[in-house]
Tab-separated table of C-alpha atoms in Angstrom:
chain	number	residue	atom	x	y	z
A	30	MET	CA	-3.842	76.619	154.538
A	31	ASP	CA	-5.138	73.367	155.970
A	32	PHE	CA	-3.020	71.443	158.422
A	33	SER	CA	-5.451	68.530	158.976
A	34	ILE	CA	-5.296	65.259	157.220
A	35	SER	CA	-8.437	63.523	155.785
A	36	GLU	CA	-10.387	60.696	157.419
A	37	GLU	CA	-9.198	58.395	154.669
A	38	GLN	CA	-5.549	59.356	155.441
A	39	LYS	CA	-6.163	58.850	159.145
A	40	LEU	CA	-7.539	55.314	158.481
A	41	PHE	CA	-4.595	54.545	156.157
A	42	LYS	CA	-2.096	55.727	158.692
A	43	GLN	CA	-3.805	53.683	161.432
A	44	SER	CA	-3.832	50.499	159.280
A	45	VAL	CA	-0.080	50.781	158.656
A	46	THR	CA	0.429	51.395	162.349
A	47	GLU	CA	-1.553	48.216	163.298
A	48	PHE	CA	0.224	46.172	160.572
A	49	ALA	CA	3.614	47.333	161.898
A	50	ARG	CA	2.704	46.657	165.538
A	51	ASN	CA	1.414	43.182	164.723
A	52	GLU	CA	3.853	41.967	162.047
A	53	ILE	CA	7.136	44.027	162.429
A	54	GLN	CA	7.341	44.891	166.130
A	55	PRO	CA	7.508	41.242	167.317
A	56	GLY	CA	11.134	40.153	167.075
A	57	ALA	CA	12.544	43.664	166.567
A	58	THR	CA	14.760	43.473	169.586
A	59	GLU	CA	16.062	40.049	168.481
A	60	ARG	CA	16.659	41.309	164.898
A	61	ASP	CA	18.619	44.227	166.329
A	62	ALA	CA	20.812	42.006	168.596
A	63	GLU	CA	21.497	39.685	165.822
A	64	ALA	CA	21.960	42.351	163.051
A	65	ARG	CA	19.573	40.317	160.992
A	66	PHE	CA	17.389	41.302	158.094
A	67	ASP	CA	14.229	39.161	158.000
A	68	ARG	CA	12.990	38.349	154.554
A	69	ASP	CA	9.706	36.974	155.863
A	70	VAL	CA	8.920	40.311	157.630
A	71	TRP	CA	9.795	42.058	154.236
A	72	ASP	CA	7.492	39.764	152.280
A	73	LYS	CA	4.559	40.385	154.740
A	74	ALA	CA	5.057	44.171	154.266
A	75	ALA	CA	5.143	43.668	150.550
A	76	GLU	CA	1.921	41.654	150.566
A	77	PHE	CA	0.361	44.458	152.709
A	78	GLY	CA	1.246	46.798	149.859
A	79	LEU	CA	4.030	48.909	151.406
A	80	MET	CA	6.718	48.348	148.846
A	81	GLY	CA	4.754	49.745	145.898
A	82	LEU	CA	3.030	52.726	147.448
A	83	PRO	CA	4.211	55.583	145.144
A	84	PHE	CA	4.371	53.740	141.901
A	85	PRO	CA	1.656	53.858	139.239
A	86	GLU	CA	-1.030	51.270	139.413
A	87	GLU	CA	-0.242	50.050	135.863
A	88	LEU	CA	3.227	49.130	137.154
A	89	GLY	CA	1.890	47.290	140.225
A	90	GLY	CA	1.850	50.213	142.687
A	91	SER	CA	-0.811	52.147	144.528
A	92	ASP	CA	-0.427	55.693	143.051
A	93	ALA	CA	0.115	57.101	146.537
A	94	SER	CA	1.220	60.750	146.910
A	95	VAL	CA	4.523	61.688	148.472
A	96	PHE	CA	2.473	62.846	151.472
A	97	ASP	CA	0.661	59.539	151.856
A	98	THR	CA	3.971	57.625	151.533
A	99	CYS	CA	5.320	59.891	154.214
A	100	LEU	CA	2.375	59.034	156.419
A	101	ALA	CA	3.144	55.354	155.913
A	102	GLY	CA	6.797	55.991	156.886
A	103	GLU	CA	5.672	57.759	160.094
A	104	ALA	CA	3.323	54.891	160.871
A	105	LEU	CA	6.080	52.280	160.402
A	106	GLY	CA	8.410	54.218	162.700
A	107	TYR	CA	5.674	54.558	165.411
A	108	GLY	CA	4.252	50.962	165.087
A	109	SER	CA	7.318	48.816	164.378
A	110	ALA	CA	9.907	49.967	166.794
A	111	ASP	CA	12.240	48.682	164.181
A	112	MET	CA	14.133	51.694	162.510
A	113	GLY	CA	16.325	49.203	160.595
A	114	PHE	CA	13.338	47.955	158.689
A	115	CYS	CA	12.242	51.439	158.175
A	116	LEU	CA	15.660	52.399	156.664
A	117	SER	CA	15.589	49.354	154.326
A	118	TRP	CA	12.042	50.093	153.266
A	119	GLY	CA	12.746	53.863	152.715
A	120	ALA	CA	15.886	53.143	150.675
A	121	HIS	CA	14.015	50.562	148.499
A	122	VAL	CA	11.170	52.915	147.687
A	123	ALA	CA	12.582	56.387	147.905
A	124	ILE	CA	16.129	56.185	146.603
A	125	GLY	CA	16.113	52.804	144.790
A	126	GLY	CA	12.758	52.525	143.122
A	127	VAL	CA	11.738	56.208	142.600
A	128	PRO	CA	14.722	57.124	140.297
A	129	ILE	CA	13.953	54.284	138.030
A	130	TRP	CA	10.231	55.259	137.986
A	131	GLN	CA	10.972	58.975	137.480
A	132	LEU	CA	13.943	58.779	135.149
A	133	GLY	CA	13.625	55.429	133.456
A	134	ASN	CA	12.201	55.011	129.896
A	135	ASP	CA	9.073	52.886	129.310
A	136	GLU	CA	11.061	49.669	128.895
A	137	GLN	CA	13.006	50.188	132.147
A	138	GLN	CA	9.846	51.023	134.078
A	139	LYS	CA	8.001	47.998	132.794
A	140	LYS	CA	10.993	45.741	133.531
A	141	TYR	CA	11.915	46.888	136.982
A	142	ILE	CA	9.048	48.744	138.810
A	143	PRO	CA	6.652	45.787	138.947
A	144	ARG	CA	9.283	43.683	140.704
A	145	ILE	CA	10.161	46.483	142.997
A	146	ALA	CA	6.613	47.355	143.791
A	147	SER	CA	5.764	43.775	144.637
A	148	GLY	CA	8.760	43.592	146.905
A	149	GLU	CA	10.037	40.548	144.991
A	150	TRP	CA	13.187	42.612	144.090
A	151	ILE	CA	14.843	44.799	146.673
A	152	ALA	CA	16.239	48.046	145.467
A	153	GLY	CA	18.990	50.400	146.603
A	154	LEU	CA	21.223	53.343	145.576
A	155	GLY	CA	24.993	53.122	144.984
A	156	LEU	CA	26.436	56.542	145.467
A	157	THR	CA	28.731	56.854	148.506
A	158	GLU	CA	32.317	55.713	148.035
A	159	PRO	CA	35.253	55.373	150.488
A	160	GLU	CA	36.601	58.743	149.361
A	161	ALA	CA	33.412	60.364	148.380
A	162	GLY	CA	30.906	60.891	151.230
A	163	SER	CA	29.885	64.411	151.736
A	164	ASP	CA	31.539	65.323	148.528
A	165	ALA	CA	29.189	63.010	146.578
A	166	ALA	CA	30.144	64.571	143.221
A	167	GLY	CA	33.773	63.435	143.835
A	168	ILE	CA	32.971	59.824	143.098
A	169	LYS	CA	35.720	57.767	141.399
A	170	THR	CA	33.737	54.820	140.077
A	171	THR	CA	33.995	54.951	136.281
A	172	ALA	CA	31.816	53.838	133.377
A	173	GLU	CA	33.386	53.285	129.928
A	174	LYS	CA	31.163	52.583	126.964
A	175	LYS	CA	32.396	49.589	124.983
A	176	ASP	CA	30.662	47.220	122.529
A	177	GLY	CA	27.078	47.796	123.690
A	178	TYR	CA	27.974	47.923	127.370
A	179	TYR	CA	29.113	50.367	129.997
A	180	VAL	CA	31.986	48.771	131.823
A	181	LEU	CA	31.994	49.928	135.492
A	182	ASN	CA	34.971	49.897	137.817
A	183	GLY	CA	35.074	51.098	141.386
A	184	THR	CA	33.739	50.561	144.914
A	185	LYS	CA	30.637	51.868	146.725
A	186	THR	CA	30.338	51.797	150.455
A	187	PHE	CA	27.689	52.298	153.137
A	188	ILE	CA	25.039	50.907	150.712
A	189	THR	CA	21.725	50.182	152.421
A	190	ASN	CA	20.346	46.747	151.302
A	191	GLY	CA	23.664	45.832	149.841
A	192	GLN	CA	23.665	42.203	150.742
A	193	VAL	CA	19.963	41.614	149.953
A	194	GLY	CA	19.468	43.899	147.028
A	195	ASN	CA	18.515	42.696	143.598
A	196	VAL	CA	18.844	45.976	141.677
A	197	PHE	CA	20.683	49.214	142.289
A	198	VAL	CA	20.776	52.656	140.885
A	199	VAL	CA	24.492	53.297	140.509
A	200	LEU	CA	26.256	56.551	139.826
A	201	ALA	CA	29.521	56.523	137.920
A	202	VAL	CA	31.762	58.899	136.050
A	203	THR	CA	31.331	58.860	132.232
A	204	ASP	CA	33.202	62.081	131.470
A	205	LYS	CA	36.168	62.900	133.874
A	206	GLU	CA	36.507	66.366	132.429
A	207	LYS	CA	33.025	67.579	133.381
A	208	GLY	CA	33.071	67.063	137.158
A	209	PRO	CA	29.589	66.591	138.535
A	210	GLY	CA	28.308	67.207	134.962
A	211	GLY	CA	30.077	64.008	133.789
A	212	ILE	CA	28.353	61.555	136.083
A	213	SER	CA	25.751	59.084	134.743
A	214	GLY	CA	23.157	56.778	136.433
A	215	PHE	CA	22.882	53.138	135.700
A	216	ILE	CA	20.469	50.244	136.607
A	217	VAL	CA	22.577	47.409	137.814
A	218	GLU	CA	21.275	43.945	138.597
A	219	LYS	CA	23.090	41.868	141.179
A	220	ASP	CA	23.802	39.095	138.596
A	221	PHE	CA	25.595	41.275	136.061
A	222	PRO	CA	29.129	40.064	135.274
A	223	GLY	CA	31.776	41.799	137.340
A	224	PHE	CA	29.372	42.934	140.131
A	225	SER	CA	29.723	41.573	143.671
A	226	VAL	CA	28.885	42.499	147.221
A	227	GLY	CA	31.898	43.451	149.302
A	228	ASN	CA	32.415	43.707	153.100
A	229	GLU	CA	29.429	43.844	155.354
A	230	ILE	CA	29.475	46.996	157.445
A	231	HIS	CA	28.592	46.456	161.175
A	232	LYS	CA	26.703	49.373	162.526
A	233	MET	CA	25.875	50.650	165.991
A	234	GLY	CA	22.194	51.163	164.990
A	235	HIS	CA	19.640	50.294	162.410
A	236	ARG	CA	21.087	46.868	162.780
A	237	SER	CA	18.270	44.974	161.027
A	238	SER	CA	19.035	46.848	157.844
A	239	PRO	CA	22.002	45.286	155.975
A	240	THR	CA	24.714	47.626	154.856
A	241	SER	CA	27.742	46.692	152.638
A	242	GLU	CA	30.194	47.643	149.912
A	243	LEU	CA	29.312	47.094	146.285
A	244	ILE	CA	32.260	46.118	143.984
A	245	PHE	CA	32.526	46.727	140.232
A	246	ASP	CA	35.277	44.932	138.559
A	247	ASN	CA	34.827	45.342	134.869
A	248	CYS	CA	31.145	45.118	135.545
A	249	GLU	CA	29.284	44.891	132.244
A	250	VAL	CA	26.062	46.888	132.221
A	251	PRO	CA	24.019	46.779	129.052
A	252	ALA	CA	23.866	50.221	127.361
A	253	GLU	CA	20.068	50.122	127.579
A	254	ASN	CA	20.487	50.260	131.374
A	255	LEU	CA	21.743	53.819	131.268
A	256	LEU	CA	19.323	55.730	133.422
A	257	GLY	CA	18.194	59.053	131.865
A	258	VAL	CA	20.653	61.048	129.848
A	259	GLU	CA	24.330	60.351	129.831
A	260	ASN	CA	26.382	62.765	132.063
A	261	GLU	CA	23.133	64.065	133.767
A	262	GLY	CA	22.915	61.276	136.375
A	263	PHE	CA	24.129	63.184	139.395
A	264	MET	CA	21.612	66.105	139.234
A	265	GLY	CA	18.934	63.762	137.867
A	266	VAL	CA	19.051	61.341	140.701
A	267	ALA	CA	19.605	64.146	143.255
A	268	LEU	CA	16.763	66.271	142.173
A	269	THR	CA	14.442	63.184	141.840
A	270	THR	CA	15.106	61.642	145.220
A	271	LEU	CA	15.889	64.643	147.450
A	272	GLU	CA	12.321	65.440	148.820
A	273	TRP	CA	11.396	61.814	148.707
A	274	GLU	CA	14.284	60.808	150.925
A	275	ARG	CA	13.786	63.813	153.212
A	276	SER	CA	10.112	63.158	153.734
A	277	VAL	CA	9.808	59.335	153.696
A	278	LEU	CA	12.932	58.556	155.676
A	279	LEU	CA	12.651	61.436	158.133
A	280	ALA	CA	8.942	60.585	158.681
A	281	ALA	CA	9.972	57.190	160.025
A	282	GLY	CA	12.106	59.026	162.616
A	283	VAL	CA	9.115	61.212	163.553
A	284	GLY	CA	7.096	58.054	164.132
A	285	GLY	CA	9.881	56.702	166.278
A	286	MET	CA	9.929	59.896	168.255
A	287	GLU	CA	6.323	59.598	169.046
A	288	LEU	CA	6.708	56.049	170.281
A	289	GLN	CA	9.650	57.162	172.378
A	290	LEU	CA	7.495	59.875	174.037
A	291	GLU	CA	4.693	57.442	174.842
A	292	GLN	CA	7.244	55.140	176.363
A	293	CYS	CA	8.639	57.929	178.465
A	294	ILE	CA	5.175	59.055	179.706
A	295	ASP	CA	4.273	55.493	180.617
A	296	TYR	CA	7.482	54.933	182.512
A	297	ALA	CA	7.355	58.248	184.309
A	298	LYS	CA	3.859	57.355	185.532
A	299	GLU	CA	4.935	54.038	186.695
A	300	ARG	CA	8.313	54.802	188.219
A	301	HIS	CA	8.151	55.917	191.913
A	302	GLN	CA	10.775	57.813	193.786
A	303	PHE	CA	10.456	59.690	197.019
A	304	GLY	CA	7.009	58.211	197.411
A	305	ARG	CA	5.456	59.356	194.326
A	306	PRO	CA	5.524	58.863	190.429
A	307	ILE	CA	8.468	60.717	188.904
A	308	ALA	CA	5.928	62.223	186.368
A	309	SER	CA	4.769	64.494	189.166
A	310	PHE	CA	8.088	66.228	189.415
A	311	GLN	CA	8.345	69.406	187.392
A	312	ALA	CA	11.813	68.587	186.088
A	313	MET	CA	10.399	65.373	184.581
A	314	GLN	CA	7.455	67.290	183.105
A	315	PHE	CA	9.925	69.658	181.426
A	316	LYS	CA	11.672	66.755	179.783
A	317	LEU	CA	8.466	65.361	178.548
A	318	ALA	CA	7.519	68.816	177.318
A	319	ASP	CA	10.729	69.157	175.290
A	320	LEU	CA	10.067	65.742	173.677
A	321	LYS	CA	6.576	66.738	172.519
A	322	VAL	CA	7.806	70.134	171.185
A	323	TRP	CA	10.576	68.362	169.214
A	324	LEU	CA	8.081	65.825	167.879
A	325	GLU	CA	5.391	68.279	166.702
A	326	THR	CA	7.886	70.625	165.136
A	327	SER	CA	9.632	67.778	163.248
A	328	ARG	CA	6.238	66.458	162.065
A	329	LEU	CA	5.232	69.793	160.674
A	330	ILE	CA	8.486	70.418	158.728
A	331	VAL	CA	8.560	66.855	157.249
A	332	TYR	CA	4.820	67.223	156.305
A	333	LYS	CA	5.693	70.470	154.492
A	334	VAL	CA	8.547	68.847	152.477
A	335	ALA	CA	6.220	66.111	151.341
A	336	TRP	CA	3.433	68.605	150.508
A	337	ASN	CA	5.836	70.694	148.547
A	338	LYS	CA	6.918	67.683	146.488
A	339	ASP	CA	3.355	66.825	145.683
A	340	GLN	CA	2.794	70.437	144.591
A	341	GLY	CA	5.695	70.403	142.334
A	342	ILE	CA	7.528	72.956	144.478
A	343	MET	CA	11.347	72.608	144.484
A	344	ASP	CA	12.724	73.872	147.728
A	345	PRO	CA	16.217	72.454	148.479
A	346	MET	CA	16.739	74.796	151.441
A	347	LEU	CA	13.543	73.426	153.161
A	348	ALA	CA	14.812	69.924	152.431
A	349	SER	CA	18.162	70.647	154.081
A	350	ILE	CA	16.493	72.457	156.956
A	351	ALA	CA	14.211	69.387	157.529
A	352	LYS	CA	17.172	66.948	157.389
A	353	LEU	CA	19.236	69.050	159.692
A	354	PHE	CA	16.549	69.822	162.266
A	355	VAL	CA	14.756	66.468	162.466
A	356	SER	CA	17.965	64.358	162.659
A	357	GLU	CA	19.623	66.622	165.291
A	358	VAL	CA	16.445	66.791	167.334
A	359	GLY	CA	16.157	63.022	167.053
A	360	VAL	CA	19.498	62.545	168.832
A	361	GLN	CA	18.489	65.102	171.548
A	362	ALA	CA	15.203	63.294	171.971
A	363	ALA	CA	16.857	59.920	172.354
A	364	ASP	CA	19.255	61.400	174.890
A	365	GLN	CA	16.471	63.003	176.773
A	366	ALA	CA	14.464	59.779	176.793
A	367	THR	CA	17.436	57.913	178.242
A	368	GLN	CA	17.620	60.423	181.013
A	369	VAL	CA	13.863	59.827	181.738
A	370	PHE	CA	14.553	56.159	182.132
A	371	GLY	CA	17.675	56.783	184.231
A	372	GLY	CA	20.012	53.818	184.679
A	373	TYR	CA	17.422	51.486	183.157
A	374	GLY	CA	17.646	53.487	179.904
A	375	TYR	CA	21.241	52.418	179.619
A	376	THR	CA	20.360	48.787	179.699
A	377	LYS	CA	19.100	46.436	176.984
A	378	ASP	CA	16.080	45.519	179.213
A	379	TYR	CA	14.344	48.619	177.806
A	380	PRO	CA	14.091	49.799	174.224
A	381	ILE	CA	15.389	53.271	174.827
A	382	GLU	CA	19.050	52.314	174.418
A	383	ARG	CA	18.225	51.083	170.891
A	384	SER	CA	16.714	54.472	170.156
A	385	ILE	CA	19.797	56.359	170.999
A	386	ARG	CA	21.858	54.100	168.789
A	387	ASP	CA	19.512	54.524	165.915
A	388	ALA	CA	19.106	58.163	166.183
A	389	LYS	CA	22.683	59.036	165.441
A	390	LEU	CA	22.558	57.878	161.865
A	391	GLY	CA	20.288	60.781	161.017
A	392	THR	CA	23.110	63.324	161.502
A	393	LEU	CA	25.543	61.274	159.335
A	394	GLY	CA	23.774	59.367	156.579
A	395	GLY	CA	22.137	61.005	153.602
A	396	GLY	CA	24.218	64.215	154.152
A	397	THR	CA	25.836	65.164	157.362
A	398	SER	CA	24.573	67.899	159.618
A	399	GLU	CA	27.574	69.991	158.571
A	400	ILE	CA	26.751	69.541	154.874
A	401	GLN	CA	23.151	70.643	155.531
A	402	ARG	CA	24.397	73.765	157.297
A	403	TRP	CA	26.757	74.478	154.427
A	404	ILE	CA	23.847	74.129	151.881
A	405	ILE	CA	21.555	76.371	153.815
A	406	GLY	CA	24.280	78.964	154.302
A	407	ARG	CA	25.214	79.037	150.679
A	408	LEU	CA	21.640	79.290	149.692
A	409	LEU	CA	21.064	82.237	152.080
A	410	ILE	CA	23.865	84.318	150.538
A	411	GLY	CA	23.064	83.332	146.972
A	412	LYS	CA	25.769	80.909	145.954
């Protein structure tokens, strides 16, 4: 068992960190305040090669492993100070692009992956609905096959990249009698007849990542845009994206926690009370120690999820453990960091207040903490 990363991986991670620090971090505070997605920043990241990391070279990608893509996510979270960008990037790669690459046929891969890998097209996943959040298999959007098309009707909500996306993997019911076994996946382009973007959703955090509804009103999707096998979309997409999402997106949070710790250490050394730096007080050292423990533990578990995926090891329990632990620790870490900064941590003059707003999404999006505990519990007792 080797817990080290290679020199090549260290250099790769450092290069992504430097890119993020130079090209994404400037303006991050303003983008958050304005809830603005910056296409210029996106295009720079695409030119750097971040949008196509895991995809095959023959499709315009870099053939990066899950682990290396995870390292890129960690570096982005650490260097950019823009978790909204990290969210949009992670959704584009891990839950928008990966299903098309993994489940799509040759024609679909050749048509869509080069555009996704280049960043020309922005991808996303249409799963969550107003009445189907944690109960993802309870979606109501339908797809009826008719005259060479699937006609989709329904509404998706909380869709990352909704306003800016060009192509979405959308899950819809094709056989109402089969429950989760009657759900299919579709590749839907933004210009398909009957498709529109609904209300923008205004969030407390990750504000530079656009979120909205997707509306399907007799949306005509060509039959050849069925993704994978009919009625096998739910498990197909879930099994394909689970470890990708749980490693790439969580890794960005780990990077953010590392940046947060460095900011706390610097502040604690500079801030003086009672005639000395607050870092000299044992109570403050305990807070910093907690932040370090949470960071290193989170990093290890995310790395293991990514490593497992590269080895072909399916471990849904570990994926849920990682999601639960890293997201909840992320909230605790942000709260602890705010305490380190004291009253200043509650102001917009320091970046910590953004961290606490961003962190909360982890316990809600992509499966709530309650759902993760439910999954872990059921797996433990063999259900």
